Short mmCIF file of C-alpha atoms in Angstrom, two decimals:
data_model
loop_
_atom_site.label_atom_id
_atom_site.label_comp_id
_atom_site.label_asym_id
_atom_site.label_seq_id
_atom_site.Cartn_x
_atom_site.Cartn_y
_atom_site.Cartn_z
CA MET H 1102 -165.18 -15.72 -63.87
CA LEU H 1103 -169.17 -15.95 -64.76
CA ARG H 1104 -167.85 -14.30 -68.41
CA GLN H 1105 -165.01 -17.13 -68.56
CA ALA H 1106 -167.43 -20.07 -67.43
CA SER H 1107 -170.33 -18.97 -69.83
CA SER H 1108 -167.61 -18.29 -72.64
CA THR H 1109 -166.41 -22.04 -72.26
CA LEU H 1110 -169.58 -23.25 -71.96
CA MET H 1111 -170.84 -21.72 -75.47
CA SER H 1112 -168.16 -22.90 -76.75
CA ARG H 1113 -169.09 -26.50 -75.89
CA LEU H 1114 -172.38 -25.84 -76.93
CA SER H 1115 -171.09 -25.04 -80.36
CA ALA H 1116 -169.59 -27.59 -80.88
CA ALA H 1117 -172.21 -29.76 -79.63
CA GLU H 1118 -174.58 -32.30 -81.40
CA PRO H 1119 -178.04 -30.90 -82.10
CA HIS H 1120 -179.81 -33.44 -79.04
CA VAL H 1121 -176.95 -32.01 -76.29
CA ARG H 1122 -177.92 -28.05 -77.44
CA THR H 1123 -181.44 -29.25 -76.90
CA GLU H 1124 -181.09 -30.62 -73.36
CA VAL H 1125 -178.77 -27.63 -72.37
CA THR H 1126 -181.84 -25.47 -73.21
CA ILE H 1127 -184.25 -27.10 -71.33
CA ALA H 1128 -181.92 -27.25 -68.75
CA LEU H 1129 -182.11 -23.75 -68.45
CA LEU H 1130 -185.81 -23.17 -69.03
CA ARG H 1131 -186.15 -25.34 -65.89
CA ALA H 1132 -183.80 -23.54 -64.02
CA ALA H 1133 -185.96 -20.67 -65.06
CA VAL H 1134 -189.39 -21.68 -64.75
CA ALA H 1135 -188.08 -23.17 -60.84
CA ALA H 1136 -186.77 -19.78 -59.73
CA THR H 1137 -189.68 -18.31 -60.96
CA GLY H 1138 -192.17 -20.31 -59.14
CA ALA H 1139 -189.89 -20.32 -56.24
CA ALA H 1140 -190.03 -16.33 -55.91
CA SER H 1141 -193.51 -16.49 -55.98
CA LEU H 1142 -193.69 -18.76 -53.06
CA PHE H 1143 -191.20 -16.34 -51.15
CA ILE H 1144 -193.50 -13.74 -51.85
CA LEU H 1145 -196.25 -15.14 -50.51
CA VAL H 1146 -194.18 -16.41 -47.27
CA GLY H 1147 -193.47 -12.89 -46.36
CA ASP H 1148 -197.32 -11.89 -46.27
CA ASP H 1149 -197.48 -15.63 -44.30
CA PRO H 1150 -194.66 -16.65 -42.39
CA GLY H 1151 -195.95 -19.16 -40.38
CA ASN H 1152 -196.99 -21.60 -43.05
CA ALA H 1153 -194.30 -24.04 -43.60
CA GLY H 1154 -195.49 -25.21 -46.66
CA LEU H 1155 -195.11 -22.11 -48.87
CA ALA H 1156 -192.05 -22.25 -47.38
CA ALA H 1157 -190.55 -25.54 -48.33
CA GLY H 1158 -191.85 -25.45 -51.42
CA ALA H 1159 -189.79 -22.68 -52.04
CA ILE H 1160 -186.85 -24.50 -51.22
CA ALA H 1161 -187.53 -27.07 -53.65
CA LEU H 1162 -188.00 -25.31 -56.46
CA THR H 1163 -184.62 -23.38 -55.34
CA VAL H 1164 -182.72 -26.36 -55.38
CA LEU H 1165 -184.23 -27.71 -58.70
CA ALA H 1166 -183.11 -24.62 -60.17
CA ILE H 1167 -179.96 -24.45 -58.76
CA VAL H 1168 -179.19 -28.05 -59.50
CA SER H 1169 -180.79 -27.85 -63.28
CA VAL H 1170 -177.90 -24.89 -63.86
CA VAL H 1171 -175.04 -26.93 -62.21
CA SER H 1172 -175.97 -29.95 -65.08
CA THR H 1173 -175.54 -27.61 -67.66
CA PRO H 1174 -171.67 -28.49 -68.18
CA PHE H 1175 -171.60 -31.99 -67.97
CA LEU H 1176 -174.73 -32.23 -70.90
CA PRO H 1177 -172.16 -31.75 -73.81
CA ARG H 1178 -169.88 -34.74 -72.59
CA LEU H 1179 -172.51 -37.07 -74.33
CA HIS H 1180 -171.61 -38.25 -77.37
CA GLY H 1181 -173.93 -39.75 -79.93
CA GLU H 1182 -177.51 -39.63 -80.38
CA ALA H 1183 -177.89 -43.34 -77.91
CA ALA H 1184 -176.37 -41.17 -75.50
CA GLY H 1185 -178.77 -38.55 -76.14
CA ARG H 1186 -181.72 -40.70 -75.83
CA ARG H 1187 -180.89 -42.74 -72.96
CA ALA H 1188 -180.03 -39.03 -70.83
CA ALA H 1189 -183.64 -37.79 -72.09
CA VAL H 1190 -184.93 -40.53 -70.67
CA VAL H 1191 -183.42 -40.34 -67.23
CA ILE H 1192 -184.27 -36.89 -67.27
CA THR H 1193 -188.11 -37.61 -67.97
CA VAL H 1194 -188.12 -39.92 -65.52
CA LEU H 1195 -186.50 -37.52 -62.81
CA ASP H 1196 -188.57 -34.55 -63.89
CA LEU H 1197 -192.01 -37.06 -63.77
CA LEU H 1198 -190.70 -38.27 -59.90
CA THR H 1199 -190.21 -34.99 -59.16
CA VAL H 1200 -193.84 -33.46 -60.36
CA LEU H 1201 -195.21 -36.63 -58.37
CA ALA H 1202 -193.14 -35.98 -55.71
CA TYR H 1203 -193.94 -32.57 -54.95
CA SER H 1204 -197.91 -33.03 -56.11
CA ALA H 1205 -198.01 -35.50 -53.59
CA TYR H 1206 -196.67 -33.30 -50.69
CA PHE H 1207 -197.92 -29.88 -51.67
CA ALA H 1208 -201.62 -31.39 -52.18
CA ASP H 1209 -203.47 -30.27 -49.30
CA ARG H 1210 -201.23 -27.05 -49.06
CA PRO H 1211 -202.96 -23.90 -50.56
CA GLY H 1212 -200.85 -21.79 -52.51
CA ALA H 1213 -197.77 -24.24 -52.31
CA GLY H 1214 -198.85 -25.22 -56.81
CA SER H 1215 -196.25 -24.16 -59.53
CA ALA H 1216 -195.79 -23.99 -62.82
CA TYR H 1217 -193.33 -26.71 -63.14
CA PRO H 1218 -195.63 -29.20 -64.20
CA ALA H 1219 -197.16 -27.58 -67.01
CA PHE H 1220 -193.70 -27.20 -67.75
CA VAL H 1221 -192.90 -30.68 -67.58
CA LEU H 1222 -196.33 -31.52 -69.77
CA ILE H 1223 -194.97 -28.97 -72.59
CA LEU H 1224 -191.84 -30.46 -72.12
CA GLY H 1225 -192.44 -33.93 -73.46
CA PRO H 1226 -194.04 -33.00 -76.82
CA VAL H 1227 -191.24 -31.24 -77.19
CA ARG H 1228 -188.82 -33.82 -76.66
CA TRP H 1229 -190.56 -36.81 -77.84
CA GLY H 1230 -192.98 -35.23 -80.45
CA TRP H 1231 -196.30 -36.83 -80.68
CA ARG H 1232 -194.68 -39.88 -78.15
CA GLY H 1233 -194.20 -37.21 -75.75
CA ILE H 1234 -198.32 -37.04 -75.17
CA LEU H 1235 -197.83 -40.80 -73.56
CA TYR H 1236 -194.45 -40.42 -71.91
CA ALA H 1237 -195.04 -37.22 -70.56
CA ALA H 1238 -198.47 -34.90 -70.46
CA VAL H 1239 -200.42 -38.25 -69.42
CA PRO H 1240 -198.74 -38.71 -66.55
CA VAL H 1241 -198.95 -35.65 -65.65
CA GLY H 1242 -202.15 -35.58 -66.19
CA LEU H 1243 -202.75 -38.61 -64.28
CA ILE H 1244 -200.96 -36.59 -61.22
CA ALA H 1245 -202.89 -33.82 -61.18
CA THR H 1246 -205.95 -35.86 -60.82
CA VAL H 1247 -205.49 -37.74 -58.00
CA TRP H 1248 -202.88 -35.10 -56.29
CA PRO H 1249 -204.66 -31.62 -57.83
CA GLN H 1250 -203.12 -28.04 -56.68
CA GLN H 1251 -204.78 -25.73 -54.81
CA THR H 1252 -205.21 -21.86 -55.18
CA LEU H 1253 -204.16 -19.76 -52.11
CA SER H 1254 -208.51 -19.94 -51.62
CA GLY H 1255 -208.57 -23.52 -51.55
CA THR H 1256 -210.03 -24.03 -54.77
CA THR H 1257 -208.73 -26.81 -57.55
CA TYR H 1258 -209.25 -27.85 -60.97
CA THR H 1259 -211.83 -30.23 -61.70
CA VAL H 1260 -211.04 -33.80 -63.71
CA GLY H 1261 -212.56 -32.49 -66.62
CA GLN H 1262 -210.94 -28.87 -66.22
CA ILE H 1263 -207.77 -30.77 -66.05
CA TRP H 1264 -207.61 -33.35 -68.85
CA PHE H 1265 -208.86 -30.49 -71.24
CA LEU H 1266 -205.79 -28.27 -70.36
CA VAL H 1267 -203.74 -31.55 -70.57
CA ALA H 1268 -204.76 -32.17 -74.33
CA LEU H 1269 -204.72 -28.32 -75.26
CA PHE H 1270 -201.53 -27.87 -74.18
CA SER H 1271 -199.34 -31.15 -75.33
CA VAL H 1272 -201.84 -31.57 -78.72
CA SER H 1273 -200.98 -28.14 -79.51
CA THR H 1274 -197.51 -28.13 -78.69
CA ALA H 1275 -197.15 -31.66 -80.33
CA LEU H 1276 -198.40 -30.24 -83.93
CA ILE H 1277 -196.00 -26.89 -83.34
CA VAL H 1278 -192.79 -29.17 -83.07
CA SER H 1279 -193.58 -31.91 -85.48
CA VAL H 1280 -194.16 -28.85 -88.23
CA SER H 1281 -190.70 -27.67 -87.26
CA ARG H 1282 -188.89 -30.80 -87.59
CA ARG H 1283 -190.20 -31.36 -90.65
CA THR H 1284 -189.09 -27.87 -91.89
CA ASN H 1285 -185.53 -28.29 -90.52
CA THR H 1286 -185.30 -32.14 -91.91
CA ARG H 1287 -185.43 -30.04 -94.96
CA LEU H 1288 -183.16 -27.70 -94.67
CA ARG H 1289 -180.37 -30.44 -93.15
CA GLN H 1290 -181.02 -32.25 -95.77
CA ALA H 1291 -180.47 -28.86 -98.14
CA GLN H 1292 -177.31 -28.43 -96.23
CA GLU H 1293 -176.25 -31.73 -96.47
CA GLN H 1294 -176.51 -31.54 -100.49
CA PHE H 1295 -174.78 -28.13 -100.81
CA GLN H 1296 -171.93 -29.65 -98.98
CA VAL H 1297 -171.65 -32.56 -100.93
CA ALA H 1298 -171.72 -30.73 -104.09
CA PHE H 1299 -168.90 -27.92 -102.66
CA GLU H 1300 -166.87 -30.86 -101.64
CA HIS H 1301 -167.04 -33.10 -104.94
CA ALA H 1302 -167.50 -29.99 -107.44
CA SER H 1303 -164.78 -30.35 -110.39
CA ILE H 1304 -163.95 -26.57 -110.23
CA GLY H 1305 -162.73 -24.87 -107.22
CA MET H 1306 -164.52 -23.39 -104.55
CA ALA H 1307 -164.01 -21.51 -101.34
CA LEU H 1308 -166.15 -19.22 -99.10
CA LEU H 1309 -164.36 -16.14 -97.61
CA ASP H 1310 -164.84 -13.51 -94.62
CA ASP H 1311 -165.51 -9.80 -95.67
CA VAL H 1312 -161.69 -9.14 -95.75
CA GLY H 1313 -161.07 -12.01 -97.89
CA THR H 1314 -159.61 -14.93 -95.88
CA VAL H 1315 -160.78 -18.23 -96.22
CA VAL H 1316 -162.70 -19.98 -94.27
CA LYS H 1317 -163.54 -22.89 -96.33
CA ALA H 1318 -161.74 -24.48 -99.42
CA ASN H 1319 -162.94 -27.44 -101.16
CA ARG H 1320 -160.47 -30.21 -103.06
CA ALA H 1321 -160.58 -28.76 -106.74
CA LEU H 1322 -159.16 -25.27 -105.40
CA GLY H 1323 -156.46 -27.02 -103.26
CA GLU H 1324 -155.60 -29.18 -106.21
CA LEU H 1325 -155.27 -25.97 -108.22
CA LEU H 1326 -152.88 -24.46 -105.68
CA GLY H 1327 -150.78 -27.40 -104.97
CA ARG H 1328 -151.74 -27.36 -101.50
CA GLU H 1329 -154.31 -29.58 -99.03
CA PRO H 1330 -157.58 -27.41 -98.63
CA GLY H 1331 -157.00 -27.73 -94.70
CA PRO H 1332 -153.83 -25.31 -94.58
CA LEU H 1333 -155.82 -22.95 -97.05
CA LEU H 1334 -157.97 -21.78 -94.78
CA GLY H 1335 -157.09 -18.69 -92.46
CA HIS H 1336 -154.79 -17.29 -95.54
CA GLY H 1337 -156.31 -14.31 -97.49
CA MET H 1338 -157.07 -14.98 -100.56
CA ALA H 1339 -154.39 -12.83 -102.24
CA GLU H 1340 -151.45 -14.79 -100.93
CA LEU H 1341 -152.60 -17.54 -103.06
CA VAL H 1342 -151.69 -16.09 -106.20
CA ALA H 1343 -148.87 -14.97 -107.78
CA GLU H 1344 -147.17 -11.84 -106.71
CA GLN H 1345 -148.04 -9.67 -109.27
CA ASP H 1346 -151.72 -10.38 -108.69
CA GLY H 1347 -152.22 -10.13 -105.35
CA PRO H 1348 -152.85 -6.51 -105.27
CA ARG H 1349 -155.45 -6.38 -108.40
CA LEU H 1350 -157.27 -9.40 -106.39
CA SER H 1351 -157.43 -7.74 -103.21
CA ARG H 1352 -159.09 -4.76 -104.52
CA MET H 1353 -161.59 -6.37 -106.72
CA LEU H 1354 -162.49 -8.39 -103.54
CA ALA H 1355 -162.59 -5.35 -101.36
CA ARG H 1356 -164.93 -3.37 -104.29
CA LEU H 1357 -167.53 -6.16 -104.07
CA SER H 1358 -170.59 -4.82 -102.02
CA ASP H 1359 -174.45 -5.47 -102.34
CA HIS H 1360 -174.22 -2.68 -104.95
CA ARG H 1361 -171.66 -4.46 -106.69
CA PRO H 1362 -171.66 -8.16 -106.07
CA THR H 1363 -170.26 -9.82 -108.60
CA ALA H 1364 -166.98 -9.68 -110.37
CA ARG H 1365 -164.21 -11.75 -112.24
CA LEU H 1366 -160.52 -11.29 -112.77
CA GLU H 1367 -157.87 -13.57 -114.50
CA VAL H 1368 -154.90 -14.12 -112.08
CA GLN H 1369 -151.86 -16.22 -111.79
CA LEU H 1370 -151.77 -18.89 -109.15
CA GLY H 1371 -149.12 -19.13 -106.83
CA ARG H 1372 -148.33 -22.88 -105.75
CA PRO H 1373 -145.41 -23.96 -103.94
CA ASP H 1374 -143.76 -25.90 -106.82
CA HIS H 1375 -143.96 -22.67 -108.98
CA GLU H 1376 -145.68 -24.78 -111.60
CA PRO H 1377 -147.56 -21.96 -114.05
CA ARG H 1378 -150.95 -22.62 -113.21
CA TRP H 1379 -154.04 -19.63 -114.40
CA GLY H 1380 -157.23 -19.08 -112.79
CA LEU H 1381 -160.63 -17.01 -114.04
CA VAL H 1382 -161.29 -15.78 -110.38
CA ALA H 1383 -165.17 -15.42 -109.99
CA ALA H 1384 -166.33 -13.56 -106.98
CA SER H 1385 -169.71 -13.28 -105.75
CA TRP H 1386 -171.07 -11.00 -102.67
CA LEU H 1387 -173.61 -12.84 -100.14
CA ALA H 1388 -174.90 -9.82 -97.97
CA GLY H 1389 -174.79 -10.83 -93.94
CA GLY H 1390 -178.13 -10.39 -91.83
CA ASP H 1391 -179.43 -10.79 -88.59
CA ARG H 1392 -175.73 -12.64 -86.44
CA LEU H 1393 -175.23 -13.82 -89.89
CA PRO H 1394 -171.46 -12.14 -91.44
CA ALA H 1395 -171.33 -11.29 -95.29
CA ARG H 1396 -169.43 -13.50 -96.83
CA VAL H 1397 -167.91 -14.33 -100.67
CA VAL H 1398 -168.60 -17.34 -102.87
CA LEU H 1399 -165.43 -17.21 -104.97
CA GLN H 1400 -165.05 -20.11 -107.83
CA VAL H 1401 -161.91 -20.62 -109.98
CA GLU H 1402 -161.87 -22.16 -112.92
CA ASN H 1403 -158.59 -23.60 -114.58
CA ILE H 1404 -157.47 -21.50 -117.80
CA THR H 1405 -153.90 -22.51 -117.93
CA GLU H 1406 -154.63 -24.31 -121.38
CA ARG H 1407 -155.93 -21.18 -122.38
CA LYS H 1408 -153.55 -19.01 -121.18
CA GLU H 1409 -150.65 -21.24 -122.88
CA ALA H 1410 -152.33 -20.97 -125.94
CA GLU H 1411 -152.82 -17.35 -126.09
#
């Protein structure tokens, strides 16, 4: 049952927008941080059973961890960046209110502090970039200044130490996030440019898996084959050429590897209207990597006029 729920969540996430995946990741991290804090407090409660403050803190963090996990299946239902931003604002406010309530209640109870304020402090720049310093880091710093948490020995950080740590963690996180987002933006732009070039190329193009099945095809290839690009997906490329050329194309694709990354072959294309069309198939092997399966890029050039002239 747990495996099925996990599989369903992963399938929803794969189809979700980037901001949704970010919020789900944050929710799971929140649950992990809260659960770790709760476990630490439960251990301390075992050594000091009469300490009601530690017990209450452990229970509060446990509830927070459970709520964070339970919320993850609902996050993929957020559609559009505007909805994602509204959800992020609400969650940020709830996180800050949680830090405020926890810090105010347990400020005079030695050992009841948790890593949750630090998590919320770092989370601000992760979610909002440089603005996150103002949205989350500064409020967390103010809360820690007014209600500093005590260690088991009863000591607390000074005001100077609190704000030094706030600046250190928030600024460094915002800097890392800024660099990462710039890199991701360039990568996304490159992917979009490739997608446009692929879709609007005048030559037929397809992306095949390592057994020759079409996983992506452009409109030019569909026109060559007398079909729409969509129905081509899931078909073996050898099924889309003339019967006598199918085995030859299959053998050529099967021989592609890291040591033989390219191959070319002239084939007669299989069209539903049986109109004679010929194509020069150029195949290029793309080796897979970490969690990246191998692929074959196929280019099909229309050589019908040349073949008819011959």
